[in-house]
Amino acid sequence: MVTTWTLTACATVIGASFANLAAAAPQDPNHTATIYVHGFDPDGASMSGVFGEDTTDPLLGVLGEMAGLPLIANNPAANAIAATTYYGDTPPEYYTAVDIAELDAITAEYGGGMPRYALIVAKYARHVMDRTGAAQVNIVSASMGTYVSRWLIEHDSDELASDGLIARWLSLEGVLAGHWGATDETVQDLWDDFGTPTVDVDQMHYDWCQAHYGDRHTMDNPIFADMLVGMEISSRDTEGDLTDVMLLVGDYHANDGVVTTDDAWFHSVEPQATFHGHDPTQSWFHVNHYELAEHPPGMAQVVNFITGRRRARVILQTAQITDLHEPDDWFWDWTPAEIVFTSSAVSPAAETLWGITQAMCDRPAESYAAPIHEVSAEGDTIAPAHILFDDFLTPGETSLIVTIGAIEVDGDVKYGVDEFLLDSGWESLGEATVSVDVSSAGVTSQPVSAADFNGTLRVEVIEYPFPELEGSTPGDIDGDGVVGVEDLLAIIAAWGPCDACDEDLNDDGLVDVSDILALLSLWTA
């Protein structure tokens, strides 16, 4: 029997939910839950158990601590961090008969795999929003989880994207455009002989990707225009089986031991798919596929991406090569020279806030991920468009310390360069380190000069119209939104040993002069 009280209660709950949505601006990190989407498991497609329920992952704890965001298991707040599994054969309790029917239908249509997993994640996202009152969700996807998430967005699983419920999507070393190992015949023969063929592997084939996602490397779906998109790309080739097979078949690609860098980012973006007119962010890290989750700069950039509002793009716009480092022989013309640019970007604010001294974007020559530029003559100017940094800034950031270098490749099979009669290897053209001002929005340029090349950096700082994460101002101990005298007095009052207290800004277990210096560097009053 439906009573007046029941109807009144339902109306109250529904009204409160709509009030939450109305009160929260889009892209508000205070009202956006974050969902982590895991990667491939060789046995995943045949796993039994409940899918679509809360799961745990060490990554959640790291992100929660660095960002100051709650985990859904401890506090189902509107900006909680959550994770689920799309593997399993048993629906969770919150599924209705309609949910089960929809999942069965798409599983039957595609045989399972990405379409099934995407629908599971989309329904879980709505479940998280129902529980927390979040207005939107962020999706942070790793490895094959990115392939799942791309399907979820482009095919609008459970209408999550078209309803405007996805705020930000960040791919971590993702299978974005299919998988080389799932496509190469040699690898597939080995997999068929010694592994267990699965629908997951079949659907990561380049042909399947092209047929079901559109152009593999192009971001052209207008549905992306309503969400912020970013990519973290790992590039440390650990000389494992993937590289061995690539070299064997003569088809080497830069990789992180599992995924090629080519398949981890959108190579072109159409105007209708840009968010606020800007391409997705790109952060490069010289770690392998299993190291990124434990790499502090990589995790810091996840935090900055899901909570930040200030982005910087530092690009080597032009470069003039003054010495090609090629022999000047009468019997042979060794030009063009093959030039590769290298770079790193360090964040002083990340060191202050988290103690991170490693590069927040790192592209060494050993990654083999930067393109080769052919230069015909000394004094020639080229337009490398080399990304030194393109991501959200750490709170309080006013400058980045960037280093740009260049090498000339005489011979290297991984770079695809073979200059017969010359010894294989690289020759350095020098490097330059400069401080780049990122304190104010706008576009500036900055010259750089090294031993055998010079160039111009294009620096763009973008301030998105997003609300700030409450309580996120570094050094704001008393939470008044300003770093000033009251915060200095709080440090003095807490002087001495201190276990995980707010006054210990550098987290060394002691409130002392170093914390005062850190506070002064963050001063806003």
Coordinates of C-alpha atoms in Angstrom, one line a residue:
M1 CA 0.0 0.0 0.0
V2 CA 1.4 3.5 -1.0
T3 CA 0.8 5.9 1.9
T4 CA 0.9 9.7 2.0
W5 CA 4.1 9.4 4.1
T6 CA 5.8 7.2 1.5
L7 CA 5.0 9.7 -1.3
T8 CA 6.2 12.6 0.8
A9 CA 9.4 10.8 1.7
C10 CA 10.1 10.0 -1.9
A11 CA 9.4 13.5 -3.0
T12 CA 11.8 14.8 -0.3
V13 CA 14.6 12.5 -1.4
I14 CA 14.1 13.3 -5.1
G15 CA 13.9 17.0 -4.3
A16 CA 17.2 16.9 -2.3
S17 CA 18.9 15.1 -5.1
F18 CA 17.9 17.7 -7.7
A19 CA 18.9 20.4 -5.2
N20 CA 22.4 18.9 -5.0
L21 CA 22.6 18.9 -8.8
A22 CA 21.3 22.4 -9.1
A23 CA 23.7 23.8 -6.4
A24 CA 26.8 22.2 -7.9
A25 CA 28.5 23.9 -10.9
P26 CA 29.9 21.7 -13.6
Q27 CA 33.5 20.6 -13.0
D28 CA 33.2 21.3 -9.3
P29 CA 35.7 19.1 -7.5
N30 CA 33.7 19.4 -4.3
H31 CA 30.7 17.7 -5.8
T32 CA 32.5 15.3 -8.2
A33 CA 33.2 11.7 -7.3
T34 CA 36.2 10.0 -8.9
I35 CA 36.0 6.4 -10.2
Y36 CA 39.1 4.3 -11.0
V37 CA 38.7 1.8 -13.8
H38 CA 41.3 -1.0 -13.7
G39 CA 43.1 -2.8 -16.5
F40 CA 43.3 -6.2 -18.2
D41 CA 43.4 -9.5 -16.4
P42 CA 44.2 -12.6 -18.6
D43 CA 41.5 -14.6 -16.7
G44 CA 39.1 -11.7 -16.3
A45 CA 36.6 -12.5 -19.1
S46 CA 35.9 -15.9 -17.5
M47 CA 35.9 -14.8 -13.9
S48 CA 32.9 -15.5 -11.6
G49 CA 31.7 -13.4 -8.8
V50 CA 29.9 -10.0 -8.4
F51 CA 30.7 -7.2 -10.7
G52 CA 29.9 -3.5 -10.2
E53 CA 30.5 -3.4 -6.4
D54 CA 33.0 -1.3 -4.5
T55 CA 36.6 -2.6 -4.7
T56 CA 39.8 -1.5 -3.2
D57 CA 43.1 -0.6 -4.9
P58 CA 46.3 0.9 -3.4
L59 CA 46.0 3.7 -5.9
L60 CA 42.9 5.0 -4.2
G61 CA 44.7 5.5 -0.9
V62 CA 47.6 7.3 -2.5
L63 CA 45.3 9.7 -4.4
G64 CA 43.0 10.2 -1.4
E65 CA 45.9 11.2 0.8
M66 CA 47.6 13.5 -1.7
A67 CA 44.4 15.2 -2.7
G68 CA 42.7 15.3 0.7
L69 CA 39.7 13.4 -0.7
P70 CA 37.8 10.7 1.1
L71 CA 37.5 7.1 0.0
I72 CA 34.0 5.9 -0.5
A73 CA 34.4 3.0 1.9
N74 CA 35.2 5.4 4.7
N75 CA 33.1 8.4 3.8
P76 CA 30.5 8.4 0.9
A77 CA 30.9 12.2 0.4
A78 CA 30.1 13.9 -2.9
N79 CA 33.8 14.1 -3.8
A80 CA 34.7 10.5 -2.7
I81 CA 37.1 8.3 -4.6
A82 CA 35.8 4.8 -5.6
A83 CA 36.6 1.8 -7.7
T84 CA 34.8 -1.3 -9.1
T85 CA 35.5 -4.3 -11.2
Y86 CA 33.8 -5.0 -14.5
Y87 CA 34.8 -8.7 -14.4
G88 CA 32.3 -11.2 -13.0
D89 CA 29.1 -13.0 -13.8
T90 CA 26.8 -11.9 -11.0
P91 CA 25.0 -8.6 -10.9
P92 CA 25.1 -6.4 -7.8
E93 CA 22.0 -5.9 -5.6
Y94 CA 21.3 -2.5 -6.9
Y95 CA 20.6 -3.8 -10.4
T96 CA 17.0 -3.8 -11.5
A97 CA 15.5 -6.2 -14.0
V98 CA 15.9 -3.5 -16.7
D99 CA 19.6 -3.2 -15.8
I100 CA 20.1 -6.9 -16.2
A101 CA 18.2 -7.1 -19.5
E102 CA 20.3 -4.2 -20.9
L103 CA 23.5 -5.9 -19.9
D104 CA 22.4 -9.3 -21.3
A105 CA 21.5 -7.7 -24.6
I106 CA 24.8 -5.9 -25.1
T107 CA 26.7 -9.0 -24.0
A108 CA 24.8 -11.1 -26.6
E109 CA 25.4 -8.5 -29.3
Y110 CA 29.2 -8.2 -28.9
G111 CA 30.1 -11.4 -27.0
G112 CA 31.0 -9.5 -23.9
G113 CA 34.2 -7.5 -23.7
M114 CA 34.4 -3.7 -23.9
P115 CA 30.7 -2.9 -24.5
R116 CA 29.7 -5.1 -21.5
Y117 CA 32.4 -3.7 -19.2
A118 CA 31.6 -0.1 -20.2
L119 CA 27.9 -0.5 -19.3
I120 CA 28.9 -2.1 -15.9
V121 CA 31.2 0.9 -15.2
A122 CA 28.5 3.4 -16.3
K123 CA 25.8 1.9 -14.1
Y124 CA 28.3 1.8 -11.2
A125 CA 29.0 5.5 -11.7
R126 CA 25.3 6.3 -11.4
H127 CA 25.2 4.1 -8.3
V128 CA 28.0 6.1 -6.8
M129 CA 26.3 9.4 -7.6
D130 CA 23.1 8.1 -6.0
R131 CA 24.9 7.2 -2.8
T132 CA 27.1 10.2 -2.5
G133 CA 25.0 13.0 -3.9
A134 CA 27.8 13.8 -6.4
A135 CA 26.7 16.0 -9.4
Q136 CA 29.3 14.4 -11.7
V137 CA 32.0 11.8 -11.9
N138 CA 35.6 11.8 -12.9
I139 CA 36.9 8.7 -14.6
V140 CA 40.6 7.7 -14.0
S141 CA 41.3 4.7 -16.2
A142 CA 44.5 2.5 -16.4
S143 CA 45.7 0.3 -19.2
M144 CA 42.7 -1.6 -20.8
G145 CA 40.5 0.4 -18.5
T146 CA 41.0 3.3 -20.9
Y147 CA 39.7 1.2 -23.8
V148 CA 36.6 0.4 -21.7
S149 CA 36.2 4.1 -20.7
R150 CA 36.6 5.3 -24.3
W151 CA 33.7 2.9 -25.3
L152 CA 31.7 4.2 -22.4
I153 CA 32.1 7.8 -23.6
E154 CA 31.9 7.4 -27.3
H155 CA 29.0 4.9 -27.3
D156 CA 27.3 6.8 -24.4
S157 CA 26.9 3.8 -22.1
D158 CA 23.8 4.3 -19.9
E159 CA 23.6 7.8 -21.3
L160 CA 26.2 8.9 -18.8
A161 CA 28.1 11.2 -21.1
S162 CA 25.1 12.7 -22.9
D163 CA 23.5 13.5 -19.6
G164 CA 26.6 15.6 -18.8
L165 CA 27.6 13.5 -15.9
I166 CA 31.3 13.0 -16.8
A167 CA 33.4 15.9 -15.6
R168 CA 36.9 14.7 -16.4
W169 CA 38.5 11.6 -18.0
L170 CA 42.2 10.8 -17.4
S171 CA 43.9 7.9 -19.0
L172 CA 46.9 6.3 -17.3
E173 CA 49.2 4.6 -19.8
G174 CA 46.0 3.5 -21.5
V175 CA 45.1 1.2 -24.3
L176 CA 43.4 4.0 -26.1
A177 CA 43.7 3.0 -29.7
G178 CA 44.0 -0.8 -29.6
H179 CA 47.0 -2.9 -28.7
W180 CA 50.0 -3.9 -30.8
G181 CA 50.4 -7.2 -29.1
A182 CA 46.7 -8.1 -29.8
T183 CA 47.2 -7.3 -33.5
D184 CA 50.6 -8.7 -34.4
E185 CA 50.3 -12.2 -35.9
T186 CA 53.5 -13.5 -34.2
V187 CA 52.2 -12.5 -30.7
Q188 CA 48.8 -13.9 -31.5
D189 CA 50.2 -17.2 -32.5
L190 CA 52.1 -17.4 -29.2
W191 CA 49.0 -16.3 -27.3
D192 CA 46.9 -19.0 -29.0
D193 CA 49.5 -21.7 -28.3
F194 CA 50.4 -20.8 -24.7
G195 CA 47.7 -18.5 -23.4
T196 CA 44.0 -18.5 -23.3
P197 CA 42.3 -16.5 -26.1
T198 CA 39.8 -14.1 -24.8
V199 CA 37.2 -11.6 -26.1
D200 CA 39.3 -8.9 -24.5
V201 CA 42.3 -9.6 -26.6
D202 CA 40.2 -10.0 -29.8
Q203 CA 38.6 -6.6 -29.3
M204 CA 42.0 -4.9 -28.7
H205 CA 43.0 -5.8 -32.3
Y206 CA 43.5 -2.7 -34.4
D207 CA 40.9 -3.7 -36.9
W208 CA 38.3 -4.2 -34.3
C209 CA 39.2 -0.8 -32.8
Q210 CA 39.0 0.9 -36.2
A211 CA 35.6 -0.7 -36.9
H212 CA 33.9 0.1 -33.6
Y213 CA 35.6 3.2 -32.3
G214 CA 36.1 5.1 -35.6
D215 CA 39.6 6.3 -36.4
R216 CA 41.9 4.8 -33.8
H217 CA 44.0 7.9 -33.1
T218 CA 41.5 10.7 -33.7
M219 CA 39.3 12.3 -31.1
D220 CA 36.4 13.6 -33.1
N221 CA 33.2 12.7 -31.2
P222 CA 31.4 16.0 -30.1
I223 CA 30.4 14.3 -26.9
F224 CA 34.0 15.0 -25.6
A225 CA 33.3 18.7 -25.8
D226 CA 31.6 18.6 -22.4
M227 CA 34.4 17.0 -20.5
L228 CA 38.0 17.6 -19.7
V229 CA 40.3 14.8 -21.2
G230 CA 43.9 14.0 -20.3
M231 CA 46.5 11.4 -20.8
E232 CA 49.5 10.2 -18.8
I233 CA 51.9 8.2 -21.0
S234 CA 54.7 5.9 -19.7
S235 CA 57.7 5.2 -21.9
R236 CA 60.4 3.2 -20.2
D237 CA 61.0 0.2 -22.4
T238 CA 62.1 -2.6 -20.1
E239 CA 63.5 -4.7 -23.0
G240 CA 60.9 -7.4 -22.3
D241 CA 59.0 -9.8 -24.6
L242 CA 57.1 -7.0 -26.4
T243 CA 60.3 -5.3 -27.5
D244 CA 61.9 -8.6 -28.4
V245 CA 59.0 -9.5 -30.8
M246 CA 58.9 -6.0 -32.2
L247 CA 62.6 -6.1 -33.1
L248 CA 62.2 -9.7 -34.4
V249 CA 59.5 -8.7 -36.9
G250 CA 61.2 -5.3 -37.6
D251 CA 58.4 -3.2 -36.3
Y252 CA 59.7 -1.4 -33.2
H253 CA 57.5 1.1 -31.4
A254 CA 58.3 3.1 -28.2
N255 CA 56.6 1.3 -25.3
D256 CA 56.4 0.8 -21.6
G257 CA 56.8 -2.9 -21.7
V258 CA 53.0 -3.5 -22.3
V259 CA 51.5 -0.6 -24.3
T260 CA 53.1 1.3 -27.2
T261 CA 53.2 5.1 -26.6
D262 CA 51.6 5.5 -30.1
D263 CA 48.5 3.8 -28.8
A264 CA 48.2 5.8 -25.5
W265 CA 47.2 9.2 -26.9
F266 CA 45.0 10.9 -29.4
H267 CA 47.3 12.0 -32.3
S268 CA 44.7 14.4 -33.7
V269 CA 41.7 16.2 -32.2
E270 CA 38.9 17.7 -34.2
P271 CA 37.5 21.1 -33.2
Q272 CA 34.1 19.8 -32.3
A273 CA 35.6 17.5 -29.7
T274 CA 37.7 20.1 -27.8
F275 CA 36.9 21.2 -24.3
H276 CA 37.0 25.0 -24.0
G277 CA 38.9 25.0 -27.3
H278 CA 41.9 23.1 -26.0
D279 CA 43.3 19.6 -26.8
P280 CA 43.6 17.0 -24.1
T281 CA 46.5 17.3 -21.6
Q282 CA 49.6 15.2 -22.0
S283 CA 52.1 14.1 -19.3
W284 CA 55.0 11.8 -20.2
F285 CA 56.9 9.8 -17.6
H286 CA 59.9 7.6 -18.1
V287 CA 58.6 4.6 -16.1
N288 CA 57.4 1.2 -17.2
H289 CA 53.8 0.0 -17.2
Y290 CA 53.9 -1.3 -13.6
E291 CA 55.8 1.6 -12.1
L292 CA 53.4 4.6 -12.8
A293 CA 51.1 3.8 -9.9
E294 CA 54.1 4.1 -7.5
H295 CA 55.6 7.1 -9.3
P296 CA 55.0 10.2 -7.2
P297 CA 55.0 12.7 -10.1
G298 CA 52.5 10.6 -12.0
M299 CA 50.1 10.4 -9.0
A300 CA 50.6 14.1 -8.3
Q301 CA 49.4 14.9 -11.8
V302 CA 46.4 12.7 -11.3
V303 CA 45.5 14.8 -8.3
N304 CA 46.1 18.1 -10.1
F305 CA 44.0 16.9 -13.1
I306 CA 40.9 15.9 -11.1
T307 CA 41.0 18.9 -8.7
G308 CA 42.8 21.7 -10.5
R309 CA 41.7 24.7 -12.5
R310 CA 45.1 26.2 -13.8
R311 CA 46.8 24.5 -16.7
A312 CA 50.1 25.3 -18.3
R313 CA 51.4 24.3 -21.8
V314 CA 55.1 24.7 -22.5
I315 CA 56.1 23.8 -26.0
L316 CA 59.3 24.2 -28.0
Q317 CA 57.8 26.1 -30.8
T318 CA 60.9 26.8 -33.0
A319 CA 64.5 25.5 -32.9
Q320 CA 67.6 26.5 -34.9
I321 CA 70.3 23.9 -35.2
T322 CA 73.7 25.6 -35.4
D323 CA 75.9 22.4 -35.6
L324 CA 74.5 19.2 -37.2
H325 CA 77.3 17.0 -35.8
E326 CA 77.5 15.2 -39.1
P327 CA 80.9 14.5 -40.9
D328 CA 81.9 16.8 -43.7
D329 CA 83.2 14.2 -46.2
W330 CA 83.9 14.9 -49.9
F331 CA 82.7 11.5 -50.8
W332 CA 79.4 11.4 -49.1
D333 CA 76.6 13.8 -48.0
W334 CA 75.5 12.7 -44.5
T335 CA 72.6 15.2 -44.3
P336 CA 69.9 15.4 -43.3
A337 CA 70.8 15.1 -39.7
E338 CA 68.3 13.2 -37.5
I339 CA 67.6 15.4 -34.4
V340 CA 65.6 14.3 -31.3
F341 CA 64.7 16.8 -28.6
T342 CA 64.6 15.8 -24.9
S343 CA 63.0 17.5 -22.0
S344 CA 62.0 17.5 -18.4
A345 CA 59.8 19.9 -16.2
V346 CA 60.2 20.1 -12.5
S347 CA 57.6 21.7 -10.1
P348 CA 58.9 23.7 -7.2
A349 CA 55.3 23.7 -5.7
A350 CA 55.2 19.9 -5.9
E351 CA 58.4 19.8 -3.9
T352 CA 56.9 22.1 -1.3
L353 CA 53.6 20.4 -1.1
W354 CA 54.6 16.7 -1.5
G355 CA 58.4 16.6 -1.4
I356 CA 58.5 15.6 -5.1
T357 CA 61.8 16.5 -6.8
Q358 CA 61.4 14.3 -9.8
A359 CA 60.2 15.7 -13.2
M360 CA 56.4 16.2 -13.6
C361 CA 56.9 15.5 -17.3
D362 CA 60.0 13.6 -18.5
R363 CA 61.0 12.8 -22.1
P364 CA 64.6 11.5 -22.2
A365 CA 66.2 10.2 -25.3
E366 CA 66.1 6.7 -23.9
S367 CA 62.3 6.7 -24.1
Y368 CA 62.4 6.6 -27.9
A369 CA 59.0 8.4 -27.8
A370 CA 60.0 11.8 -29.2
P371 CA 59.8 12.2 -32.9
I372 CA 62.9 12.5 -35.2
H373 CA 63.3 15.8 -37.0
E374 CA 65.4 15.9 -40.2
V375 CA 67.5 19.0 -40.6
S376 CA 69.3 19.6 -43.9
A377 CA 71.7 22.4 -43.1
E378 CA 73.3 24.2 -40.2
G379 CA 71.4 27.3 -39.4
D380 CA 68.0 25.8 -40.5
T381 CA 65.0 26.5 -38.3
I382 CA 62.4 23.9 -37.6
A383 CA 59.1 23.8 -35.7
P384 CA 59.3 20.8 -33.4
A385 CA 56.1 21.5 -31.4
H386 CA 57.8 19.4 -28.6
I387 CA 55.7 19.3 -25.4
L388 CA 57.8 20.0 -22.3
F389 CA 54.7 20.3 -20.1
D390 CA 51.0 20.2 -20.7
D391 CA 48.9 19.6 -17.6
F392 CA 47.4 21.1 -14.6
L393 CA 49.6 23.0 -12.2
T394 CA 50.2 22.1 -8.6
P395 CA 48.3 24.5 -6.2
G396 CA 50.4 27.6 -5.5
E397 CA 52.6 27.0 -8.6
T398 CA 54.2 30.2 -10.0
S399 CA 57.1 28.7 -12.1
L400 CA 58.3 25.5 -13.7
I401 CA 62.0 24.6 -14.1
V402 CA 62.3 23.1 -17.6
T403 CA 65.3 21.6 -19.3
I404 CA 65.4 21.2 -23.0
G405 CA 68.1 19.2 -24.9
A406 CA 68.8 17.7 -28.3
I407 CA 70.7 14.8 -29.7
E408 CA 71.8 13.9 -33.2
V409 CA 71.3 10.2 -33.9
D410 CA 74.0 8.5 -36.0
G411 CA 72.6 5.0 -35.8
D412 CA 70.0 3.4 -33.6
V413 CA 67.6 0.5 -34.6
K414 CA 64.9 1.7 -32.2
Y415 CA 64.9 5.2 -33.8
G416 CA 65.0 3.6 -37.2
V417 CA 68.3 5.4 -38.1
D418 CA 71.1 3.5 -39.9
E419 CA 74.0 5.5 -41.2
F420 CA 76.4 3.0 -42.6
L421 CA 80.1 3.6 -42.1
L422 CA 79.3 5.6 -38.9
D423 CA 79.3 4.2 -35.4
S424 CA 75.9 3.8 -33.9
G425 CA 75.0 6.2 -31.1
W426 CA 74.0 9.7 -30.2
E427 CA 75.8 13.0 -30.1
S428 CA 74.6 15.7 -27.7
L429 CA 73.8 19.2 -29.0
G430 CA 73.7 20.5 -25.5
E431 CA 70.9 21.4 -23.2
A432 CA 69.5 24.5 -21.4
T433 CA 67.6 24.9 -18.1
V434 CA 65.3 27.9 -17.6
S435 CA 62.6 29.0 -15.2
V436 CA 59.3 29.5 -16.8
D437 CA 56.8 31.9 -15.3
V438 CA 53.3 30.3 -15.0
S439 CA 51.8 32.7 -12.5
S440 CA 49.4 34.5 -14.8
A441 CA 46.9 33.4 -17.5
G442 CA 47.9 34.2 -21.1
V443 CA 50.5 33.4 -23.7
T444 CA 54.1 34.4 -23.6
S445 CA 57.3 33.3 -25.3
Q446 CA 60.8 32.7 -23.9
P447 CA 64.1 32.1 -25.7
V448 CA 66.4 29.1 -24.9
S449 CA 69.9 28.6 -26.0
A450 CA 72.2 25.6 -25.8
A451 CA 75.6 24.7 -27.2
D452 CA 74.5 23.8 -30.7
F453 CA 70.9 24.9 -30.9
N454 CA 68.6 27.7 -29.8
G455 CA 64.9 28.1 -29.8
T456 CA 61.7 29.7 -28.6
L457 CA 59.3 28.3 -25.9
R458 CA 55.6 29.0 -26.2
V459 CA 54.1 29.3 -22.7
E460 CA 50.4 29.3 -22.3
V461 CA 48.6 29.4 -18.9
I462 CA 44.9 28.6 -18.9
E463 CA 42.6 29.3 -16.1
Y464 CA 39.4 27.2 -16.4
P465 CA 36.2 28.6 -14.9
F466 CA 36.1 25.8 -12.3
P467 CA 35.3 26.1 -8.6
E468 CA 38.3 25.5 -6.4
L469 CA 38.6 22.4 -4.2
E470 CA 37.6 23.6 -0.7
G471 CA 40.5 23.7 1.7
S472 CA 42.9 23.0 -1.1
T473 CA 45.1 26.2 -0.8
P474 CA 48.6 25.0 0.2
G475 CA 49.7 26.6 3.5
D476 CA 46.2 27.6 4.4
I477 CA 46.3 26.0 7.8
D478 CA 43.2 27.7 9.3
G479 CA 41.1 27.2 6.2
D480 CA 40.2 30.9 5.6
G481 CA 41.3 30.7 2.0
V482 CA 44.4 32.9 2.6
V483 CA 48.0 32.0 3.5
G484 CA 48.9 34.7 6.0
V485 CA 49.7 35.8 9.5
E486 CA 47.2 33.4 11.2
D487 CA 48.8 30.4 9.5
L488 CA 52.3 31.6 10.6
L489 CA 51.0 31.9 14.2
A490 CA 49.6 28.3 13.9
I491 CA 53.0 27.0 12.9
I492 CA 54.7 28.7 15.8
A493 CA 52.1 27.3 18.2
A494 CA 52.7 23.8 17.0
W495 CA 56.5 24.1 17.1
G496 CA 58.4 20.8 17.6
P497 CA 57.7 17.1 16.9
C498 CA 54.3 16.7 15.2
D499 CA 52.8 13.5 13.7
A500 CA 50.8 14.2 10.5
C501 CA 49.6 17.7 11.6
D502 CA 48.6 20.4 9.2
E503 CA 51.3 22.7 10.4
D504 CA 54.0 20.3 9.3
L505 CA 54.0 21.5 5.7
N506 CA 56.9 19.4 4.4
D507 CA 55.7 16.2 6.2
D508 CA 59.0 15.5 7.9
G509 CA 57.4 14.9 11.4
L510 CA 58.8 18.2 12.8
V511 CA 57.4 21.8 12.8
D512 CA 60.4 24.0 12.5
V513 CA 62.0 26.7 10.4
S514 CA 61.7 24.7 7.1
D515 CA 57.9 24.9 7.5
I516 CA 58.0 28.7 8.0
L517 CA 60.1 29.0 4.8
A518 CA 57.6 26.8 3.0
L519 CA 54.7 28.9 4.3
L520 CA 56.4 32.1 3.1
S521 CA 56.9 30.7 -0.4
L522 CA 53.1 30.1 -0.5
W523 CA 52.1 33.5 1.0
T524 CA 49.0 35.1 -0.5
A525 CA 47.9 37.6 2.2

